[in-house]
Coordinates of C-alpha atoms in Angstrom, one line a residue:
M84 CA -106.1 -18.7 -38.2
K85 CA -106.0 -15.6 -36.0
K86 CA -104.3 -17.6 -33.4
N87 CA -101.5 -18.6 -35.8
L88 CA -101.0 -15.0 -36.9
V89 CA -100.6 -13.8 -33.2
L90 CA -98.0 -16.5 -32.6
L91 CA -96.2 -15.5 -35.8
L92 CA -96.1 -11.8 -34.6
L93 CA -94.9 -12.7 -31.2
G94 CA -92.2 -14.8 -32.7
L95 CA -91.0 -11.9 -34.8
L96 CA -91.0 -9.6 -31.8
V97 CA -88.9 -12.0 -29.8
F98 CA -86.5 -12.5 -32.6
T99 CA -86.2 -8.6 -33.1
G100 CA -85.7 -8.1 -29.4
C101 CA -82.7 -10.5 -29.5
S102 CA -81.1 -9.0 -32.6
K103 CA -77.7 -7.2 -32.5
D104 CA -79.4 -3.9 -33.5
D105 CA -81.2 -3.4 -30.2
D106 CA -80.7 -0.5 -27.8
T107 CA -78.9 -2.4 -25.1
P108 CA -75.6 -0.6 -24.4
P109 CA -72.5 -2.6 -25.1
V110 CA -70.3 -3.8 -22.2
V111 CA -67.2 -1.4 -22.0
E112 CA -64.1 -2.7 -20.4
E113 CA -62.5 -0.1 -18.0
T114 CA -58.9 0.9 -18.5
P115 CA -57.1 0.8 -15.1
E116 CA -55.9 4.3 -13.9
E117 CA -52.1 4.8 -13.9
E118 CA -50.6 4.9 -10.4
T119 CA -48.8 8.0 -9.4
P120 CA -45.1 7.2 -9.0
A121 CA -44.0 7.4 -5.3
L122 CA -41.9 10.4 -4.4
T123 CA -38.2 9.9 -3.7
R124 CA -35.5 12.0 -2.2
A125 CA -34.5 13.0 -5.7
D126 CA -37.7 15.0 -5.8
F127 CA -36.4 17.2 -3.0
P128 CA -32.6 17.6 -3.7
V129 CA -32.1 20.8 -1.6
Q130 CA -34.0 19.5 1.5
D131 CA -32.1 16.3 1.2
F132 CA -28.8 18.0 1.0
M133 CA -29.7 20.2 4.0
Y134 CA -30.8 17.3 6.1
Q135 CA -27.7 15.2 5.3
A136 CA -25.3 18.1 6.1
M137 CA -27.0 18.9 9.4
N138 CA -27.2 15.2 10.4
E139 CA -23.5 14.9 9.7
V140 CA -21.8 17.8 11.4
Y141 CA -24.2 20.1 13.2
L142 CA -22.9 21.1 16.7
Y143 CA -26.3 20.7 18.3
K144 CA -27.4 17.6 16.5
S145 CA -28.2 15.8 19.8
R146 CA -30.8 18.5 20.7
V147 CA -32.8 18.0 17.5
P148 CA -34.7 14.7 17.6
V149 CA -35.5 14.8 13.9
L150 CA -31.7 14.6 13.2
A151 CA -31.2 11.3 15.2
N152 CA -29.6 8.6 13.1
N153 CA -32.4 6.2 13.8
R154 CA -35.2 8.8 13.4
F155 CA -36.8 7.3 10.2
N156 CA -37.7 3.6 10.0
S157 CA -38.2 3.7 6.2
E158 CA -37.1 5.6 3.1
A159 CA -40.8 6.6 2.6
A160 CA -41.0 8.2 6.1
Y161 CA -37.7 10.1 5.4
V162 CA -39.1 11.3 2.0
D163 CA -42.3 12.4 3.7
F164 CA -40.3 14.6 6.1
L165 CA -38.4 16.1 3.1
A166 CA -41.8 17.0 1.6
S167 CA -43.0 18.6 4.7
E168 CA -41.9 22.1 3.5
D169 CA -41.8 23.3 -0.1
D170 CA -39.5 26.2 0.7
P171 CA -36.0 24.9 1.5
L172 CA -35.3 27.9 3.9
D173 CA -38.5 27.0 5.9
F174 CA -37.3 23.4 5.9
F175 CA -33.9 24.3 7.3
E176 CA -35.6 26.0 10.3
K177 CA -36.9 22.5 11.3
L178 CA -33.3 21.3 11.7
E179 CA -32.2 24.0 14.1
A180 CA -31.9 23.6 17.9
D181 CA -33.9 26.1 20.1
I182 CA -30.7 27.4 21.6
D183 CA -29.1 28.1 18.2
R184 CA -29.1 31.9 17.4
F185 CA -26.6 31.8 14.5
S186 CA -27.0 28.9 12.0
F187 CA -28.6 29.8 8.7
A188 CA -29.2 28.8 5.2
T189 CA -29.0 30.9 2.0
E190 CA -30.4 30.5 -1.5
N191 CA -27.4 32.4 -3.0
Y192 CA -24.1 31.2 -1.8
V193 CA -22.3 33.5 -4.3
A194 CA -23.6 36.5 -2.4
L195 CA -22.4 34.8 0.9
E196 CA -19.0 34.2 -0.4
N197 CA -18.7 37.8 -1.5
A198 CA -19.8 38.9 2.0
F199 CA -17.1 36.8 3.6
S200 CA -14.6 38.5 1.3
G201 CA -15.8 41.9 2.3
I202 CA -17.5 42.5 -1.0
S203 CA -21.1 43.9 -1.2
K204 CA -23.2 46.3 -3.1
S205 CA -23.0 49.3 -0.7
D206 CA -23.0 53.0 -0.2
G207 CA -20.3 52.7 2.5
L208 CA -22.4 53.9 5.4
E209 CA -22.5 52.0 8.6
L210 CA -25.7 53.0 10.4
S211 CA -27.4 52.4 13.8
F212 CA -31.1 53.1 13.8
V213 CA -33.0 54.9 16.5
A214 CA -36.7 55.6 17.0
Y215 CA -38.1 59.1 17.3
T216 CA -41.7 60.5 17.4
L217 CA -43.0 63.2 15.1
D218 CA -46.6 64.4 15.2
G219 CA -47.6 61.3 17.2
V220 CA -46.0 58.9 14.7
R221 CA -42.9 56.8 15.4
Y222 CA -40.1 56.9 12.8
A223 CA -36.5 55.7 12.5
A224 CA -33.4 57.6 11.8
G225 CA -30.0 56.2 10.9
I226 CA -27.1 57.5 12.8
I227 CA -23.8 57.2 10.9
R228 CA -21.3 55.2 12.9
Y229 CA -18.6 55.3 10.3
V230 CA -18.1 55.7 6.5
V231 CA -16.0 53.4 4.5
P232 CA -13.2 55.3 2.8
N233 CA -13.4 55.8 -1.0
S234 CA -17.1 54.7 -0.9
P235 CA -20.0 56.7 -2.4
G236 CA -20.9 57.9 1.1
A237 CA -17.4 59.2 1.7
N238 CA -17.3 60.8 -1.8
A239 CA -20.6 62.6 -0.9
G240 CA -18.9 64.1 2.1
L241 CA -20.9 62.2 4.8
S242 CA -19.4 61.6 8.2
R243 CA -19.8 59.9 11.6
G244 CA -22.5 61.5 13.7
Q245 CA -24.8 62.7 10.9
A246 CA -28.2 61.2 10.7
L247 CA -30.2 59.7 7.7
I248 CA -33.8 61.1 8.1
T249 CA -35.4 60.3 4.7
I250 CA -34.9 58.2 1.6
N251 CA -36.4 59.6 -1.6
G252 CA -38.5 61.9 0.6
N253 CA -39.9 59.0 2.7
R254 CA -39.3 58.8 6.4
L255 CA -38.3 55.3 7.6
T256 CA -41.0 53.6 9.6
I257 CA -40.9 51.1 12.4
A258 CA -42.7 47.8 12.9
G259 CA -42.7 46.9 16.6
S260 CA -39.2 47.3 17.8
S261 CA -37.5 46.9 14.3
L262 CA -37.3 48.6 11.0
S263 CA -40.4 48.1 8.9
S264 CA -40.3 46.2 5.6
Q265 CA -40.9 49.7 4.0
A266 CA -37.7 51.0 5.6
I267 CA -35.7 47.8 4.5
D268 CA -37.0 48.1 0.9
L269 CA -35.8 51.7 0.8
L270 CA -32.5 50.9 2.2
N271 CA -32.0 48.2 -0.4
L272 CA -32.5 50.5 -3.3
D273 CA -29.4 50.8 -5.5
N274 CA -29.9 54.5 -6.1
Y275 CA -31.5 57.1 -3.8
T276 CA -31.6 60.6 -2.5
L277 CA -30.8 60.7 1.2
G278 CA -32.1 63.4 3.5
I279 CA -29.2 63.9 5.8
S280 CA -29.3 66.0 9.0
P281 CA -26.2 67.2 11.1
G282 CA -27.3 64.8 13.9
F283 CA -28.0 66.1 17.3
E284 CA -28.7 69.8 18.0
N285 CA -28.1 69.0 21.7
S286 CA -28.1 66.1 24.0
Q287 CA -31.9 65.9 23.8
T288 CA -32.8 66.7 20.3
L289 CA -32.2 65.0 16.9
S290 CA -32.3 67.5 14.1
I291 CA -34.8 66.5 11.3
A292 CA -33.8 69.5 9.1
T293 CA -32.1 67.9 6.1
S294 CA -30.1 68.5 3.0
D295 CA -30.4 66.1 0.0
V296 CA -27.5 63.9 -1.1
S297 CA -27.9 61.6 -4.1
I298 CA -26.0 58.3 -4.0
S299 CA -25.6 55.2 -6.1
K300 CA -24.3 52.0 -4.5
I301 CA -21.4 50.2 -6.0
Q302 CA -19.8 46.8 -5.7
L303 CA -17.7 47.8 -2.7
T304 CA -14.8 45.8 -1.1
E305 CA -14.4 47.1 2.5
N306 CA -11.0 47.0 4.1
P307 CA -11.7 45.9 7.7
I308 CA -8.8 48.1 8.9
L309 CA -10.6 51.4 9.3
V310 CA -8.1 53.2 11.4
S311 CA -4.5 52.2 12.2
K312 CA -2.3 54.8 13.9
T313 CA 0.3 55.4 16.6
L314 CA -0.6 58.0 19.2
D315 CA 1.9 59.8 21.4
V316 CA 0.1 60.5 24.7
N317 CA 2.3 62.1 27.4
G318 CA 5.4 60.6 25.8
T319 CA 4.0 57.1 25.6
K320 CA 3.7 55.4 22.2
I321 CA 0.2 53.7 21.9
G322 CA -1.0 51.9 18.9
Y323 CA -4.8 52.2 18.0
L324 CA -6.4 49.8 15.6
M325 CA -10.0 49.9 14.6
Y326 CA -10.7 46.5 13.0
N327 CA -14.3 46.0 11.8
S328 CA -14.3 42.4 10.5
F329 CA -12.1 39.3 10.4
V330 CA -11.6 39.0 6.7
S331 CA -8.8 36.6 5.8
Q332 CA -8.2 38.3 2.4
F333 CA -6.9 41.3 4.3
D334 CA -4.5 39.4 6.7
D335 CA -1.5 40.7 4.7
E336 CA -2.7 44.3 5.3
L337 CA -3.3 43.5 9.0
N338 CA 0.2 42.2 9.2
A339 CA 1.6 45.4 7.5
A340 CA -0.3 47.5 10.1
F341 CA 1.5 45.6 12.9
A342 CA 4.8 46.1 11.0
D343 CA 4.2 49.9 11.4
F344 CA 3.3 49.5 15.1
E345 CA 6.6 47.5 15.6
A346 CA 8.6 50.2 13.7
D347 CA 7.0 53.0 15.8
G348 CA 8.0 51.2 19.0
I349 CA 4.6 51.2 20.6
Q350 CA 4.4 50.1 24.2
D351 CA 0.6 49.4 24.3
L352 CA -2.2 48.7 22.0
V353 CA -5.9 49.6 21.9
L354 CA -7.8 47.1 19.8
D355 CA -11.2 48.7 18.8
L356 CA -13.7 45.9 18.0
R357 CA -16.8 47.9 18.8
Y358 CA -18.4 47.3 15.4
N359 CA -16.7 43.9 14.7
G360 CA -19.3 41.1 14.4
G361 CA -16.6 38.4 13.8
G362 CA -15.4 36.4 10.7
S363 CA -12.6 34.1 10.0
V364 CA -11.2 32.0 12.8
A365 CA -7.8 31.9 10.9
S366 CA -7.7 35.7 10.9
A367 CA -8.3 35.7 14.7
I368 CA -5.4 33.3 15.2
D369 CA -3.2 35.6 13.1
L370 CA -4.3 38.6 15.1
C371 CA -3.6 37.0 18.5
S372 CA -0.2 36.0 17.2
M373 CA 0.6 39.6 16.0
I374 CA -0.4 41.0 19.4
T375 CA 1.9 38.6 21.2
G376 CA 4.6 36.5 19.5
Q377 CA 6.2 35.1 22.6
F378 CA 3.7 32.2 22.7
N379 CA 4.3 30.7 19.3
G380 CA 3.1 27.1 19.3
E381 CA 1.0 27.4 22.5
I382 CA -2.6 26.5 22.6
L383 CA -5.0 29.3 21.8
I384 CA -8.3 27.4 21.7
K385 CA -9.6 23.9 22.0
Q386 CA -12.4 22.9 19.6
R387 CA -15.5 21.0 20.8
W388 CA -17.7 19.3 18.1
N389 CA -20.8 17.2 18.4
D390 CA -20.4 13.9 20.1
E391 CA -19.8 11.8 16.9
Y392 CA -17.3 14.3 15.5
Q393 CA -15.5 14.9 18.8
A394 CA -14.9 11.1 19.0
F395 CA -13.8 11.0 15.3
F396 CA -11.3 13.8 15.7
E397 CA -9.9 12.5 18.9
S398 CA -9.4 9.2 17.1
Q399 CA -7.2 11.1 14.6
G400 CA -5.1 12.5 17.4
P401 CA -5.9 15.4 19.8
E402 CA -3.9 17.9 17.7
S403 CA -6.7 18.0 15.2
L404 CA -8.9 19.8 17.8
L405 CA -6.4 22.5 18.8
N406 CA -5.6 25.9 17.3
R407 CA -2.2 27.4 18.3
F408 CA -0.5 30.7 18.1
N409 CA 1.5 30.8 14.8
A410 CA 4.5 32.5 13.4
T411 CA 3.4 32.8 9.8
I412 CA 0.1 34.2 8.2
F413 CA -2.4 31.4 8.5
T414 CA -4.2 32.3 5.4
G415 CA -1.4 34.1 3.6
T416 CA 0.5 33.4 0.4
P417 CA 2.4 30.1 -0.3
Q418 CA 5.6 32.0 0.7
Q419 CA 4.4 31.7 4.4
E420 CA 4.7 35.4 5.2
P421 CA 6.2 35.8 8.7
I422 CA 4.0 37.4 11.3
N423 CA 5.0 40.9 12.7
S424 CA 4.5 40.5 16.4
L425 CA 4.6 43.0 19.2
N426 CA 5.2 40.7 22.3
L427 CA 2.8 42.7 24.3
S428 CA 1.9 41.7 27.9
R429 CA -1.4 43.6 28.1
L430 CA -4.2 44.6 25.7
Y431 CA -7.1 47.1 25.8
V432 CA -10.1 46.0 23.8
I433 CA -13.2 48.2 23.0
G434 CA -16.4 46.2 22.5
L435 CA -20.1 46.8 22.4
K436 CA -23.0 44.5 23.5
S437 CA -24.9 44.9 20.3
Y438 CA -22.0 44.4 17.8
T439 CA -18.8 42.7 19.2
A440 CA -19.1 38.9 18.6
S441 CA -17.6 35.6 17.6
A442 CA -13.9 36.0 16.3
S443 CA -13.8 39.3 18.3
E444 CA -14.7 37.4 21.5
L445 CA -12.3 34.6 20.5
T446 CA -9.5 37.1 20.4
A447 CA -10.2 38.4 23.9
I448 CA -10.9 35.1 25.6
G449 CA -8.2 33.3 23.8
L450 CA -5.5 35.8 24.9
E451 CA -6.7 35.9 28.5
P452 CA -4.5 33.0 29.8
Y453 CA -1.4 34.6 28.5
I454 CA -1.7 38.4 28.8
D455 CA -3.8 41.0 30.7
V456 CA -6.9 41.8 28.6
Q457 CA -9.0 44.7 29.7
L458 CA -12.4 45.2 28.0
I459 CA -13.8 48.7 27.7
G460 CA -17.5 49.1 26.6
N461 CA -20.8 47.5 27.7
G462 CA -19.9 43.9 26.9
T463 CA -20.1 41.6 24.0
V464 CA -22.7 39.5 22.1
G465 CA -21.9 36.0 23.5
K466 CA -21.2 34.0 20.4
F467 CA -18.5 31.4 21.1
E468 CA -19.3 29.0 18.2
A469 CA -17.8 28.6 14.7
S470 CA -19.6 27.7 11.5
A471 CA -18.7 26.6 8.0
T472 CA -20.3 26.9 4.6
L473 CA -21.6 23.5 3.4
Y474 CA -22.5 23.0 -0.2
D475 CA -24.5 20.3 -2.0
S476 CA -21.6 18.1 -3.0
Q477 CA -20.3 14.6 -2.1
N478 CA -18.3 16.0 0.9
F479 CA -20.1 19.3 1.3
G480 CA -17.2 21.3 -0.2
R481 CA -17.5 23.9 -2.9
E482 CA -15.9 21.8 -5.5
N483 CA -18.4 19.9 -7.7
A484 CA -21.3 21.5 -6.0
N485 CA -24.7 20.8 -7.5
P486 CA -25.0 23.1 -10.6
N487 CA -28.8 23.1 -10.4
H488 CA -29.1 25.4 -7.5
T489 CA -27.1 27.8 -5.2
Y490 CA -28.4 26.9 -1.9
A491 CA -25.9 26.4 1.0
V492 CA -26.1 26.0 4.7
Q493 CA -24.0 27.7 7.4
P494 CA -24.5 25.6 10.5
L495 CA -22.6 25.9 13.8
I496 CA -20.1 23.1 13.9
F497 CA -18.0 23.6 17.0
T498 CA -17.7 25.6 20.1
Y499 CA -14.4 26.1 22.0
A500 CA -12.6 26.7 25.2
N501 CA -9.4 28.7 25.8
A502 CA -6.2 27.2 27.0
N503 CA -7.5 27.3 30.6
D504 CA -10.7 25.4 29.5
V505 CA -12.8 28.6 29.9
V506 CA -15.8 28.7 27.7
G507 CA -17.4 32.1 27.0
P508 CA -20.8 32.7 28.5
P509 CA -23.9 33.2 26.2
S510 CA -24.4 36.5 27.9
G511 CA -21.1 37.7 26.5
L512 CA -17.9 39.0 28.1
T513 CA -18.3 41.4 31.1
P514 CA -16.5 44.7 30.7
D515 CA -13.8 45.9 33.0
F516 CA -14.7 49.5 32.4
N517 CA -18.4 49.9 31.7
A518 CA -19.3 52.5 29.0
T519 CA -21.2 52.8 25.7
E520 CA -21.4 55.2 22.9
S521 CA -23.5 58.3 23.2
L522 CA -25.1 58.9 19.9
D523 CA -25.2 62.6 20.6
N524 CA -21.4 62.6 21.3
L525 CA -19.8 60.0 19.2
G526 CA -16.5 61.8 18.7
I527 CA -13.9 61.1 16.0
L528 CA -12.6 57.6 15.7
G529 CA -8.9 57.5 16.6
D530 CA -9.0 60.8 18.3
P531 CA -7.6 60.7 21.8
E532 CA -10.7 62.5 23.1
E533 CA -13.1 60.0 21.6
P534 CA -15.0 58.8 24.7
L535 CA -14.3 55.1 24.6
L536 CA -10.7 55.4 23.4
K537 CA -10.1 58.1 26.1
I538 CA -10.9 55.5 28.8
A539 CA -8.3 53.2 27.5
L540 CA -5.7 55.9 27.2
D541 CA -6.4 57.0 30.8
Q542 CA -5.7 53.5 32.0
I543 CA -2.4 53.2 30.0
I544 CA -1.0 56.5 31.2
G545 CA -2.3 56.3 34.8
R546 CA -5.1 58.9 34.7
S547 CA -8.0 58.3 37.1
Y548 CA -11.2 56.7 35.9
S549 CA -14.4 57.9 37.4
G550 CA -16.2 54.6 36.9
K551 CA -19.4 56.4 35.6
S552 CA -20.9 54.8 32.6
S553 CA -21.0 57.0 29.4
S554 CA -24.5 56.5 28.0
Q555 CA -27.0 57.9 25.6
K556 CA -28.5 61.1 27.1
S557 CA -31.5 61.6 24.8
N558 CA -34.6 59.5 25.1
L559 CA -34.1 58.0 21.6
L560 CA -34.4 54.2 21.5
E561 CA -31.7 52.4 19.5
I562 CA -33.5 49.6 17.6
Q563 CA -30.9 47.9 15.3
G564 CA -27.8 48.4 13.2
L565 CA -27.5 48.1 9.4
K566 CA -25.2 45.1 9.8
D567 CA -28.1 43.2 11.1
Q568 CA -29.1 42.8 7.5
S569 CA -25.8 41.3 6.5
P570 CA -25.6 37.5 5.9
I571 CA -22.5 37.3 8.0
Y572 CA -23.6 39.5 10.8
Q573 CA -22.2 38.1 14.1
K574 CA -20.8 35.0 12.3
M575 CA -17.6 33.2 12.9
Y576 CA -16.4 30.7 10.4
I577 CA -13.6 28.5 9.4
D578 CA -12.2 29.0 5.9
N579 CA -11.6 25.4 5.1
L580 CA -13.8 22.6 6.2
P581 CA -11.8 19.8 7.8
L582 CA -12.1 16.2 7.0
I583 CA -15.7 15.0 6.8
K584 CA -16.5 11.4 7.7
K585 CA -19.1 11.1 4.9

């Protein structure tokens, strides 16, 4: 009987252990994880645009392995490269050749376009910065090279030769051999109180005694023609033109200045490009045609593009690679305004190694096969390449640019030779009369006694030249100019991008 009871209990336990109410966890079917969609070039629109633009038309494409047409063996590999930098400006640096000093990208092409038109938010002061030591600490002072007429600086009574010592009571500091970020931040303020000194007390000492001047920057359009006048030196009529940027919007004013020279019957011209970092190729062609006139239709320069584009343009006919002297304003009104030309056989150019570049150098080297060009100063920068603004559009033009961003690239697209096939050296043009500005004796621009202009006038009227270099006498070290901060500093560009193969 007991045996039967035990069997019955065991049977119940087995039955209970197999019931659906036991503690065994149910089997759960796992839901497969969703795969992350693969990245595409659409995820990197700015980097993609930059790459396509540089791959298409960059002058030094053959020197950048990553720009080779067969560089990527798959779309995925290309997208991986686009994803290699989050910041488009950092990405652009990967596309530049080592020898390229002048290509750049911008995140705000509107500001770039304004700069090319001579428009910027400015106080009108053009400064060169020098280092000095006070109580064992190195600081920077800004020496005023010139003041834009009708600017806040001009209205405050500031003038060439004075020195900016403080901004809002702060001395400008130096990092290495350049202005510090603190100094640049102060200079970028829209409103400030400047501590201005009279400049040099003597040839050795920069005065740091200041008076305060309060200035607010304005949206300023700078006319690149700073000084245009006719000098009468010992009975010789000599034109003097200080031209500070090749801005095509002012070509009509430039032509008017040459009309005045022509009416005055000038016999020689001094072209002062000492602060001119370049600009529009079209304006340079106009200027060369104004200086001469007797070479209309002759070759001024011969363009040289990257290998693919050189072959493409040659297939369209050699004329597409030539820029010639012209008889009407290149960038003028639809009425094709005639150029006022002087038919000169010689030209005196003033240039400085730290400033004079691109379209300024094109003017000098382009004219050399035709007239006698004499360079006064300590040389030029050595930029003999032109660039163009490329936008994120089907053909890299401004029209129909991608509305989702304002990035643009400004790559070098061609170099050039003059009519005698001479290409300018990277070291810049060598002066015929070696001299530079003395910051302690800048003189008045356009005055016959201003040191660099005086050298030119001496040659024109036959006065002797000692051959001694005019140089800075004090031990101050010049570190940089304010124009270094400009997006178009030492840039030469074409106003209209030619036919693109894309």
